[in-house]
Short mmCIF file of C-alpha atoms in Angstrom, two decimals:
data_model
loop_
_atom_site.label_atom_id
_atom_site.label_comp_id
_atom_site.label_asym_id
_atom_site.label_seq_id
_atom_site.Cartn_x
_atom_site.Cartn_y
_atom_site.Cartn_z
CA MET B 13 67.87 72.14 59.29
CA ALA B 14 67.13 70.93 55.79
CA ASP B 15 64.77 68.53 54.11
CA THR B 16 65.83 65.57 51.99
CA ASN B 17 66.21 67.80 48.94
CA GLY B 18 69.18 69.48 50.52
CA GLU B 19 67.66 72.97 50.85
CA PRO B 20 69.09 74.66 53.95
CA GLU B 21 66.93 76.81 56.18
CA LYS B 22 67.10 80.55 55.54
CA ALA B 23 67.35 81.67 59.18
CA ARG B 24 71.15 81.66 59.08
CA ARG B 25 73.81 80.35 56.81
CA PRO B 26 74.48 76.71 57.77
CA SER B 27 77.94 75.61 58.83
CA LEU B 28 77.91 71.85 58.35
CA GLN B 29 76.18 69.44 56.00
CA VAL B 30 75.59 65.79 56.89
CA ILE B 31 74.61 63.36 54.12
CA VAL B 32 73.09 60.08 55.28
CA LEU B 33 74.48 57.27 53.13
CA GLY B 34 73.32 54.58 55.55
CA ALA B 35 70.82 54.97 58.38
CA GLY B 36 70.32 51.38 59.51
CA GLY B 37 72.02 48.85 61.71
CA GLY B 38 71.06 45.73 59.76
CA PRO B 39 69.96 43.15 58.99
CA GLN B 40 69.67 44.66 55.49
CA GLU B 41 73.22 45.24 54.32
CA ASN B 42 72.49 48.04 51.81
CA ASN B 43 71.68 50.68 54.45
CA THR B 44 74.24 50.22 57.22
CA THR B 45 75.72 53.17 59.08
CA SER B 46 77.57 55.79 57.06
CA LEU B 47 77.48 59.60 57.25
CA LEU B 48 79.31 62.11 55.05
CA VAL B 49 80.18 65.44 56.69
CA ARG B 50 81.59 68.62 55.16
CA SER B 51 82.10 72.24 56.08
CA VAL B 52 79.77 74.31 53.90
CA ALA B 53 82.49 76.98 53.70
CA SER B 54 84.73 74.50 51.85
CA GLY B 55 82.28 73.86 49.04
CA TRP B 56 82.89 70.67 47.07
CA THR B 57 86.66 70.88 46.94
CA LYS B 58 89.08 67.98 46.89
CA GLY B 59 89.20 66.27 50.28
CA SER B 60 86.32 68.35 51.67
CA LEU B 61 84.26 65.33 52.80
CA ILE B 62 84.84 62.97 55.70
CA SER B 63 82.97 59.72 56.19
CA VAL B 64 81.93 58.88 59.73
CA ASP B 65 81.74 55.10 59.58
CA ALA B 66 81.40 53.35 56.25
CA GLY B 67 78.96 50.46 56.45
CA VAL B 68 78.02 51.44 52.90
CA GLY B 69 79.83 53.72 50.50
CA LEU B 70 80.14 53.80 46.73
CA SER B 71 76.90 51.89 46.06
CA ALA B 72 74.86 54.23 48.27
CA ILE B 73 76.31 57.33 46.60
CA THR B 74 75.51 55.83 43.19
CA ARG B 75 71.93 55.06 44.22
CA ILE B 76 71.41 58.64 45.46
CA LEU B 77 72.83 60.13 42.26
CA GLU B 78 70.64 57.90 40.10
CA GLU B 79 67.63 59.62 41.65
CA THR B 80 68.94 63.19 41.52
CA THR B 81 71.02 63.64 38.34
CA PRO B 82 69.62 64.29 34.85
CA PRO B 83 70.15 61.56 32.23
CA SER B 84 72.59 61.88 29.33
CA LEU B 85 74.99 64.23 31.11
CA GLY B 86 77.65 65.23 28.62
CA ARG B 87 75.53 64.41 25.60
CA GLU B 88 72.04 65.93 25.78
CA VAL B 89 72.92 67.96 28.88
CA PRO B 90 76.15 69.88 28.22
CA LEU B 91 79.07 69.99 30.63
CA PRO B 92 80.04 71.67 32.88
CA TYR B 93 76.84 71.18 34.85
CA ILE B 94 76.04 72.03 38.48
CA LEU B 95 73.78 69.55 40.28
CA LYS B 96 70.55 71.24 41.33
CA GLU B 97 68.86 68.54 43.41
CA GLY B 98 69.64 66.06 46.14
CA PRO B 99 72.30 66.03 48.84
CA PHE B 100 75.09 66.73 46.34
CA ALA B 101 73.42 69.89 45.01
CA GLY B 102 76.03 72.49 44.10
CA LEU B 103 78.63 69.96 42.94
CA GLU B 104 80.03 70.97 39.54
CA LEU B 105 80.38 68.17 37.00
CA THR B 106 82.96 68.70 34.27
CA ALA B 107 84.10 66.95 31.11
CA GLY B 108 87.31 66.05 32.92
CA MET B 109 85.35 63.49 34.96
CA LEU B 110 84.52 61.49 31.82
CA PRO B 111 86.70 58.40 31.44
CA PRO B 112 88.05 57.66 27.95
CA ASP B 113 85.38 56.25 25.61
CA ALA B 114 82.56 56.93 28.11
CA PRO B 115 79.59 58.31 26.10
CA VAL B 116 77.90 60.05 29.04
CA LEU B 117 78.64 60.92 32.65
CA TYR B 118 76.83 58.10 34.42
CA PRO B 119 75.89 58.33 38.12
CA SER B 120 78.39 55.57 38.89
CA ILE B 121 81.19 57.67 37.37
CA ILE B 122 80.22 60.67 39.51
CA ALA B 123 80.03 58.43 42.59
CA SER B 124 83.51 57.13 41.84
CA TYR B 125 84.81 60.70 41.55
CA ILE B 126 83.24 61.63 44.91
CA THR B 127 84.75 58.57 46.60
CA LYS B 128 88.21 58.96 45.08
CA SER B 129 88.61 62.74 45.19
CA LEU B 130 86.26 64.32 47.72
CA ILE B 131 86.45 61.79 50.58
CA ASP B 132 89.94 61.68 52.07
CA THR B 133 89.28 60.61 55.67
CA TYR B 134 87.18 57.88 57.26
CA LEU B 135 86.38 58.12 60.97
CA ILE B 136 85.54 54.66 62.30
CA THR B 137 83.65 54.53 65.59
CA HIS B 138 84.28 50.83 66.26
CA PRO B 139 85.38 47.78 64.28
CA HIS B 140 82.03 46.07 63.64
CA LEU B 141 81.24 45.08 60.07
CA ASP B 142 78.15 47.27 59.72
CA HIS B 143 80.39 50.30 60.34
CA PHE B 144 83.31 49.67 57.99
CA ALA B 145 82.41 47.00 55.40
CA GLY B 146 81.83 49.58 52.66
CA LEU B 147 85.28 51.08 53.19
CA VAL B 148 86.96 47.69 52.84
CA ILE B 149 85.10 46.70 49.67
CA ASN B 150 85.60 50.15 48.12
CA THR B 151 89.39 49.87 48.44
CA ALA B 152 89.26 47.71 45.30
CA GLY B 153 88.68 50.91 43.31
CA LEU B 154 91.12 53.25 45.08
CA THR B 155 94.05 54.85 43.28
CA ARG B 156 95.11 57.31 46.01
CA PRO B 157 95.58 56.75 49.75
CA LYS B 158 92.79 57.25 52.28
CA ARG B 159 93.20 58.10 55.94
CA VAL B 160 91.41 55.85 58.42
CA ALA B 161 91.26 57.60 61.79
CA ALA B 162 90.00 56.02 65.00
CA LEU B 163 90.92 55.39 68.60
CA PRO B 164 93.84 52.94 68.89
CA TYR B 165 91.78 49.83 69.72
CA ALA B 166 89.74 50.23 66.51
CA VAL B 167 92.82 50.81 64.35
CA ASP B 168 94.55 47.79 65.87
CA ALA B 169 91.48 45.62 65.23
CA LEU B 170 91.30 46.66 61.56
CA LYS B 171 95.03 46.10 61.18
CA SER B 172 95.10 42.70 62.88
CA HIS B 173 91.81 41.19 61.77
CA ILE B 174 90.90 42.80 58.42
CA PHE B 175 93.93 44.14 56.54
CA ASN B 176 95.96 41.06 57.43
CA ASN B 177 96.34 39.27 54.06
CA ILE B 178 93.75 36.71 55.20
CA ILE B 179 90.40 38.48 55.42
CA TRP B 180 91.62 41.23 53.04
CA PRO B 181 94.98 42.18 51.52
CA ASN B 182 97.20 44.36 53.66
CA LEU B 183 96.49 47.65 51.91
CA SER B 184 97.57 49.63 54.97
CA ASP B 185 100.73 51.64 55.51
CA GLU B 186 101.91 49.29 58.26
CA ASN B 187 103.72 45.92 58.17
CA ASN B 188 105.02 46.63 54.65
CA GLY B 189 101.50 46.99 53.25
CA ALA B 190 100.43 48.61 49.98
CA GLY B 191 99.88 52.04 51.55
CA LEU B 192 96.36 52.71 50.24
CA VAL B 193 94.99 52.90 53.79
CA ASN B 194 96.88 55.20 56.17
CA PHE B 195 96.04 54.65 59.83
CA THR B 196 95.76 57.58 62.25
CA ARG B 197 95.41 56.70 65.93
CA LEU B 198 93.45 59.41 67.70
CA VAL B 199 94.08 60.51 71.28
CA GLU B 200 91.09 59.86 73.52
CA GLY B 201 89.66 63.16 74.71
CA GLY B 202 91.89 65.08 72.30
CA SER B 203 95.58 65.88 72.47
CA PRO B 204 96.38 69.03 74.50
CA ALA B 205 99.29 69.66 72.13
CA ILE B 206 97.01 70.11 69.10
CA GLY B 207 94.95 73.15 68.16
CA GLU B 208 94.35 76.52 69.77
CA GLY B 209 91.40 78.30 71.35
CA GLU B 210 88.08 76.60 70.59
CA ALA B 211 89.93 74.02 68.48
CA LYS B 212 92.30 72.91 71.24
CA GLY B 213 92.48 69.12 71.29
CA TYR B 214 90.81 68.80 67.89
CA LEU B 215 92.70 67.16 65.03
CA GLU B 216 92.07 68.66 61.59
CA VAL B 217 91.16 65.77 59.28
CA ALA B 218 89.73 67.66 56.28
CA ASP B 219 89.44 71.20 54.97
CA ARG B 220 87.95 73.21 57.90
CA ILE B 221 86.90 70.00 59.71
CA ALA B 222 88.49 68.93 63.01
CA VAL B 223 87.54 66.09 65.36
CA LYS B 224 87.89 64.97 68.96
CA ALA B 225 87.15 61.38 70.00
CA HIS B 226 85.81 59.93 73.26
CA ALA B 227 85.61 56.25 74.16
CA ILE B 228 82.16 54.91 75.06
CA SER B 229 80.75 51.46 75.83
CA HIS B 230 78.88 49.17 73.45
CA GLY B 231 77.89 46.35 75.80
CA HIS B 232 80.01 43.37 76.73
CA CYS B 233 81.03 40.28 74.82
CA VAL B 234 78.46 37.54 74.19
CA GLU B 235 80.71 34.71 75.35
CA ARG B 236 79.06 32.51 77.96
CA HIS B 237 81.39 33.18 80.83
CA PRO B 238 80.73 35.19 83.98
CA HIS B 239 80.95 38.95 83.56
CA ARG B 240 81.95 40.84 86.67
CA GLY B 241 79.07 43.06 87.73
CA SER B 242 76.60 41.22 85.51
CA THR B 243 73.81 39.12 86.99
CA SER B 244 72.46 37.82 83.70
CA SER B 245 75.46 35.84 82.49
CA THR B 246 76.13 33.84 85.66
CA ALA B 247 72.98 31.78 85.20
CA THR B 248 73.96 30.62 81.72
CA PRO B 249 76.02 27.47 81.18
CA LEU B 250 79.69 27.88 80.39
CA ARG B 251 80.87 27.30 76.83
CA TYR B 252 84.29 25.70 76.59
CA GLY B 253 86.87 26.15 73.89
CA SER B 254 86.93 23.76 70.95
CA VAL B 255 89.62 21.11 70.58
CA ASP B 256 91.12 19.76 67.37
CA ALA B 257 90.21 16.08 67.64
CA ALA B 258 92.99 15.08 65.25
CA SER B 259 95.60 16.42 67.64
CA VAL B 260 94.45 14.27 70.58
CA ALA B 261 94.76 10.48 70.38
CA SER B 262 91.95 8.35 71.74
CA PRO B 263 92.49 7.74 75.48
CA ARG B 264 91.35 4.13 75.03
CA ILE B 265 94.59 3.21 73.22
CA LEU B 266 96.99 5.15 75.45
CA PRO B 267 98.63 4.19 78.73
CA TYR B 268 96.74 5.41 81.78
CA ASN B 269 99.06 8.28 82.68
CA ILE B 270 99.14 9.61 79.10
CA ALA B 271 95.39 9.16 78.69
CA SER B 272 94.64 11.17 81.82
CA THR B 273 96.95 13.95 80.63
CA ALA B 274 95.22 14.11 77.25
CA ARG B 275 91.82 14.09 78.92
CA ASN B 276 92.80 16.97 81.19
CA HIS B 277 94.05 19.05 78.27
CA SER B 278 90.88 18.46 76.26
CA ILE B 279 88.74 20.29 78.82
CA ALA B 280 89.22 24.03 79.19
CA PRO B 281 89.57 25.34 82.74
CA GLU B 282 86.62 27.23 84.14
CA PRO B 283 87.12 30.88 83.21
CA GLN B 284 87.34 33.59 85.81
CA ALA B 285 84.81 36.40 85.97
CA SER B 286 86.06 39.35 83.95
CA ILE B 287 84.97 42.59 82.35
CA CYS B 288 84.75 42.22 78.57
CA VAL B 289 83.43 45.63 77.55
CA VAL B 290 83.08 46.34 73.83
CA ASP B 291 84.50 49.77 73.06
CA SER B 292 82.98 52.32 70.71
CA SER B 293 83.54 56.04 70.06
CA ALA B 294 81.76 59.38 70.01
CA TYR B 295 83.11 62.17 67.80
CA PHE B 296 82.82 65.90 68.33
CA ILE B 297 83.12 67.35 64.82
CA LEU B 298 84.08 71.03 64.65
CA ASP B 299 83.64 73.40 61.71
CA LEU B 300 86.77 75.53 61.93
CA ALA B 301 85.16 78.28 59.85
CA THR B 302 82.35 78.99 62.35
CA ASN B 303 83.19 76.99 65.53
CA HIS B 304 79.85 75.20 65.21
CA GLN B 305 79.85 71.51 66.11
CA ILE B 306 77.93 68.29 65.89
CA LEU B 307 78.31 65.14 67.99
CA ILE B 308 78.13 61.70 66.36
CA PHE B 309 77.95 58.52 68.44
CA GLY B 310 78.91 55.05 67.39
CA ASP B 311 76.92 52.17 68.82
CA VAL B 312 76.34 52.83 72.51
CA GLU B 313 74.58 51.41 75.55
CA PRO B 314 73.05 53.34 78.46
CA ASP B 315 75.31 54.07 81.41
CA SER B 316 72.71 52.57 83.73
CA LEU B 317 73.32 49.11 82.19
CA SER B 318 77.01 49.38 81.39
CA LEU B 319 79.84 47.59 83.16
CA SER B 320 81.98 50.59 82.19
CA PRO B 321 79.71 53.67 82.01
CA ARG B 322 81.33 56.49 80.04
CA ASN B 323 78.54 58.48 78.36
CA HIS B 324 78.54 60.81 81.33
CA PHE B 325 81.91 62.23 80.36
CA VAL B 326 80.72 62.96 76.83
CA TRP B 327 77.68 64.79 78.22
CA GLN B 328 79.91 66.85 80.50
CA GLU B 329 81.87 68.07 77.49
CA ALA B 330 78.76 68.59 75.35
CA ALA B 331 76.83 70.67 77.91
CA PRO B 332 78.79 73.95 77.70
CA ARG B 333 78.74 73.72 73.90
CA ILE B 334 74.95 73.44 73.96
CA VAL B 335 74.65 76.42 76.29
CA SER B 336 76.92 78.52 74.07
CA GLY B 337 74.98 77.51 70.97
CA GLN B 338 77.98 75.82 69.35
CA LEU B 339 76.56 72.28 69.41
CA GLY B 340 73.42 72.09 67.30
CA ALA B 341 72.80 68.38 66.76
CA ILE B 342 73.58 64.96 68.20
CA PHE B 343 73.53 61.91 65.95
CA ILE B 344 72.91 58.89 68.15
CA GLU B 345 71.67 55.38 67.67
CA CYS B 346 68.32 53.99 68.76
CA SER B 347 68.44 50.48 67.37
CA TYR B 348 65.20 49.07 68.77
CA ASP B 349 61.77 50.17 69.91
CA ASP B 350 60.70 49.81 73.53
CA SER B 351 59.32 46.31 72.99
CA GLN B 352 62.89 44.96 72.86
CA SER B 353 63.82 43.27 76.13
CA VAL B 354 66.90 44.50 77.99
CA ASP B 355 68.71 41.16 77.68
CA ARG B 356 68.48 41.42 73.88
CA LEU B 357 69.71 44.98 73.43
CA PHE B 358 73.30 43.74 72.93
CA GLY B 359 74.86 47.08 73.82
CA HIS B 360 72.33 49.29 72.02
CA LEU B 361 69.69 51.87 72.95
CA LYS B 362 65.92 51.91 72.79
CA PRO B 363 63.72 55.01 73.32
CA SER B 364 63.34 54.69 77.09
CA PHE B 365 67.11 54.46 77.56
CA LEU B 366 67.82 57.22 75.05
CA ILE B 367 65.54 59.55 77.01
CA GLU B 368 67.35 58.50 80.18
CA GLU B 369 70.68 59.45 78.60
CA LEU B 370 69.30 62.76 77.33
CA GLY B 371 68.06 63.40 80.86
CA ASN B 372 71.66 63.01 82.04
CA LEU B 373 72.73 65.51 79.37
CA ALA B 374 69.96 67.90 80.44
CA GLN B 375 71.24 67.75 84.03
CA GLU B 376 74.72 68.72 82.85
CA VAL B 377 73.25 71.58 80.79
CA GLU B 378 71.34 72.79 83.85
CA ASN B 379 74.54 72.66 85.88
CA VAL B 380 76.19 74.93 83.34
CA ARG B 381 73.23 77.30 83.10
CA ASP B 382 72.38 76.96 86.80
CA ILE B 383 68.69 76.87 85.88
CA PRO B 384 66.39 74.24 87.45
CA HIS B 385 64.31 71.82 85.40
CA PRO B 386 60.55 72.63 85.11
CA SER B 387 59.71 69.57 87.20
CA ARG B 388 61.64 70.96 90.17
CA LYS B 389 61.47 74.35 91.89
CA ARG B 390 64.56 75.96 93.34
CA LYS B 391 64.44 76.01 97.12
CA ARG B 392 64.59 79.32 98.95
CA VAL B 393 67.48 79.13 101.37
CA ALA B 394 68.69 81.50 104.05
CA ASP B 395 72.26 80.46 104.73
CA ALA B 396 75.23 79.12 102.84
CA ASP B 397 75.20 75.76 104.66
CA THR B 398 71.83 74.85 103.16
CA ILE B 399 72.56 76.01 99.60
CA PRO B 400 72.42 73.00 97.25
CA ARG B 401 75.87 72.50 95.81
CA ARG B 402 76.50 71.65 92.19
CA ARG B 403 77.95 68.18 91.88
CA THR B 404 81.73 68.24 91.77
CA GLY B 405 82.94 65.75 89.20
CA GLY B 406 85.93 63.47 89.32
CA ALA B 407 88.21 62.09 91.98
CA PHE B 408 89.54 65.49 93.03
CA GLY B 409 86.07 66.65 93.95
CA ARG B 410 85.57 63.61 96.16
CA LEU B 411 88.88 64.17 97.89
CA ALA B 412 88.04 67.83 98.45
CA SER B 413 84.80 66.83 100.14
CA GLY B 414 86.62 64.51 102.52
CA ASP B 415 85.65 61.24 100.85
CA GLU B 416 88.65 58.95 101.26
CA SER B 417 87.10 55.81 99.83
CA PRO B 418 89.04 53.97 97.11
CA ILE B 419 89.02 55.78 93.80
CA SER B 420 88.96 54.28 90.32
CA PRO B 421 87.66 55.63 87.00
CA LYS B 422 84.84 53.08 86.99
CA SER B 423 83.73 53.82 90.55
CA VAL B 424 83.79 57.56 89.91
CA ALA B 425 81.78 57.07 86.72
CA ARG B 426 79.22 54.88 88.44
CA ARG B 427 78.66 57.39 91.25
CA ALA B 428 78.28 60.25 88.79
CA VAL B 429 75.81 58.33 86.67
CA SER B 430 73.67 57.24 89.60
CA ALA B 431 73.43 60.87 90.68
CA ASP B 432 72.47 62.02 87.19
CA ILE B 433 69.64 59.63 86.38
CA SER B 434 67.69 60.14 89.58
CA HIS B 435 65.64 62.98 88.11
CA VAL B 436 64.36 61.08 85.07
CA PRO B 437 60.53 60.95 85.34
CA PRO B 438 58.54 57.72 84.93
CA LEU B 439 57.97 56.74 81.32
CA PRO B 440 54.43 56.55 79.90
CA PRO B 441 53.01 53.01 79.75
CA ALA B 442 51.71 53.21 76.17
CA ALA B 443 54.18 55.34 74.28
CA THR B 444 53.20 54.10 70.85
CA SER B 445 49.66 55.45 71.20
CA VAL B 446 50.84 59.07 71.09
CA GLU B 447 50.69 60.58 67.63
CA SER B 448 52.98 63.57 68.03
CA SER B 449 54.51 65.95 70.50
CA HIS B 450 54.52 69.73 70.67
CA LEU B 451 57.22 71.76 72.34
CA THR B 452 55.89 74.00 75.06
CA THR B 453 55.97 77.68 74.09
CA PRO B 454 56.03 80.26 76.91
CA THR B 455 53.06 82.64 76.73
CA GLN B 456 54.72 85.58 78.45
CA GLU B 457 57.19 87.90 76.78
CA LEU B 458 60.80 86.75 77.00
CA SER B 459 64.13 88.39 76.35
CA LEU B 460 65.96 87.27 73.22
CA ARG B 461 68.53 85.31 75.25
CA GLU B 462 65.80 83.63 77.34
CA ALA B 463 63.88 82.72 74.21
CA GLU B 464 66.99 81.14 72.70
CA LEU B 465 67.51 79.05 75.84
CA GLY B 466 63.85 78.15 76.29
CA VAL B 467 63.74 79.95 79.64
CA SER B 468 60.52 81.02 81.37
CA GLU B 469 59.38 82.04 84.85
CA SER B 470 57.82 79.62 87.33
CA GLU B 471 54.99 80.58 89.69
CA ASP B 472 57.41 81.48 92.47
CA GLY B 473 59.37 83.82 90.20
CA HIS B 474 62.36 81.57 89.53
CA GLN B 475 63.62 80.73 86.07
CA THR B 476 62.75 77.37 84.57
CA GLY B 477 63.27 76.07 81.07
CA LEU B 478 63.42 73.28 78.55
CA PRO B 479 67.11 72.43 79.00
CA LEU B 480 67.68 71.00 75.51
CA LYS B 481 65.49 73.42 73.56
CA GLY B 482 66.83 73.94 70.05
CA LEU B 483 68.96 70.78 70.09
CA LYS B 484 68.29 68.30 67.29
CA ILE B 485 68.58 64.60 68.08
CA VAL B 486 69.08 62.66 64.84
CA ILE B 487 68.40 58.95 65.20
CA ILE B 488 70.69 56.55 63.34
CA HIS B 489 71.33 52.78 63.29
CA VAL B 490 67.69 51.66 63.39
CA LYS B 491 67.47 47.90 62.94
CA GLU B 492 64.82 46.81 60.47
CA ARG B 493 62.14 44.33 61.48
CA PHE B 494 60.20 42.13 59.10
CA ASP B 495 56.89 41.98 60.94
CA GLY B 496 55.01 44.61 58.94
CA ARG B 497 55.83 47.48 61.29
CA ASN B 498 57.87 50.53 60.34
CA THR B 499 60.43 50.48 63.14
CA SER B 500 61.55 54.05 62.51
CA GLU B 501 58.01 55.39 62.90
CA VAL B 502 57.44 53.37 66.08
CA ILE B 503 60.69 54.65 67.60
CA LEU B 504 59.83 58.26 66.72
CA LYS B 505 56.36 57.97 68.32
CA GLU B 506 57.83 56.46 71.47
CA LEU B 507 60.49 59.16 71.73
CA ARG B 508 57.91 61.91 71.34
CA ALA B 509 55.74 60.29 73.99
CA HIS B 510 58.65 60.10 76.42
CA GLU B 511 59.53 63.72 75.60
CA GLU B 512 56.03 64.88 76.57
CA VAL B 513 56.73 63.55 80.05
CA ALA B 514 60.43 64.48 80.33
CA GLN B 515 60.00 67.99 78.84
CA LEU B 516 63.60 68.24 77.64
CA GLY B 517 62.80 70.46 74.66
CA CYS B 518 64.84 68.66 72.00
CA GLU B 519 63.61 67.81 68.50
CA PHE B 520 63.77 64.20 67.31
CA ILE B 521 64.51 63.33 63.69
CA VAL B 522 64.83 59.79 62.36
CA SER B 523 67.42 59.71 59.59
CA LYS B 524 66.90 57.95 56.29
CA GLN B 525 69.15 57.07 53.40
CA GLY B 526 69.73 59.94 50.99
CA GLN B 527 68.82 62.60 53.54
CA SER B 528 70.74 65.89 53.63
CA ILE B 529 70.90 67.77 56.92
CA TYR B 530 72.25 71.31 57.10
CA LEU B 531 73.20 72.64 60.54
#
């Protein structure tokens, strides 16, 4: 882990660096979600950076450089010069970066170089403005193509609704566009035909950086029509489609049969209940040099509220990577504090639901390690019939157990989720009153492997542990409030309070703009 000055910890050489260009989710538009990621082994070479979302871009890089670069570069400070501070420390600045007639190497010039030369790929989690607006605006300064990679629904949305010669010129490589934006449609869950070994299913998108995408849910649409499985929307009045008044003559001056036809067409039929789930993505990002990984979520809702719960499948894939030590950090949103009512979450998380989701992850980790949670003791059993079985996931497991009920991805997901969240302990009533949390440290001597896993012995001699010990949870997409409170601080206090009860063992970090995180 590193502080905001970009100094990595000395315990081991870090594998990945994450630079926070934007840590918020609005309403302020200068800090919306954007993370730069690079493999440390690649240095600052051409195309070494990827941008995960791009709510902000060039302006945020410029602002960071204004605070961390010496003045008069190229005049009072000779070139070449290696940056010594900030998240871009180690980047070599040369005279070749100076445009003609530029007296000094201004921060804006360096930012332009980083955007044009170092960032080649943008991973977009979902097509909401606070996650791609910076990319679109920055295309005005591009001179070489950029890859925009996402799951197909996100690419299609950007193609149809943004780069369509109406909202923005068609700068894409499709429909005879200008070719400055090259779309790459990722395969959900990774393509089995790509990669080998630990990198199987991962698509290499930058030097030593490969990714795998999973679809997740970001709430449902806000239209006032019934949503199947939702009890909140059925009580709201229906909102009908608008009608162009100029296209419908007044019924008072038409014959009766024509007037009735016009009247019938001016009123939209009552819509049928449907599932209108908003899709988002979660990216596993693999450093090919070390096989270390991070996991970055787009906007996401808890499975317990979702009409299409899918986080569970991400946790199933993350668990073995946590146990092996490959996955060191999860970047996930927590948009609101716990005072936000459920009906106004709009597909986002707050601390109580984030802890619930991390509890689901902890259960998957325990399944892999086969170690019980501290709040439960393993039962002593005498025969095989009474041995608790690990949950068998998926439809095949249900068929093997003799369950012949109808199978669908949604029903399987719902059953798995309901089984996972049952162990989550009650949340404290006054989370904001807790100042800080301290991870429990075993007092007895442990083996090196047990210490790494946070494993200790319970009173009855069985192993227990903090299932997510050593895992860093980096909070992104915090929505600012203008009521005098620091929302980030409130969220962090609430998370630490919930952690004292849940005893998961993870470390919470609230990201901020300009932060550099080495992992």
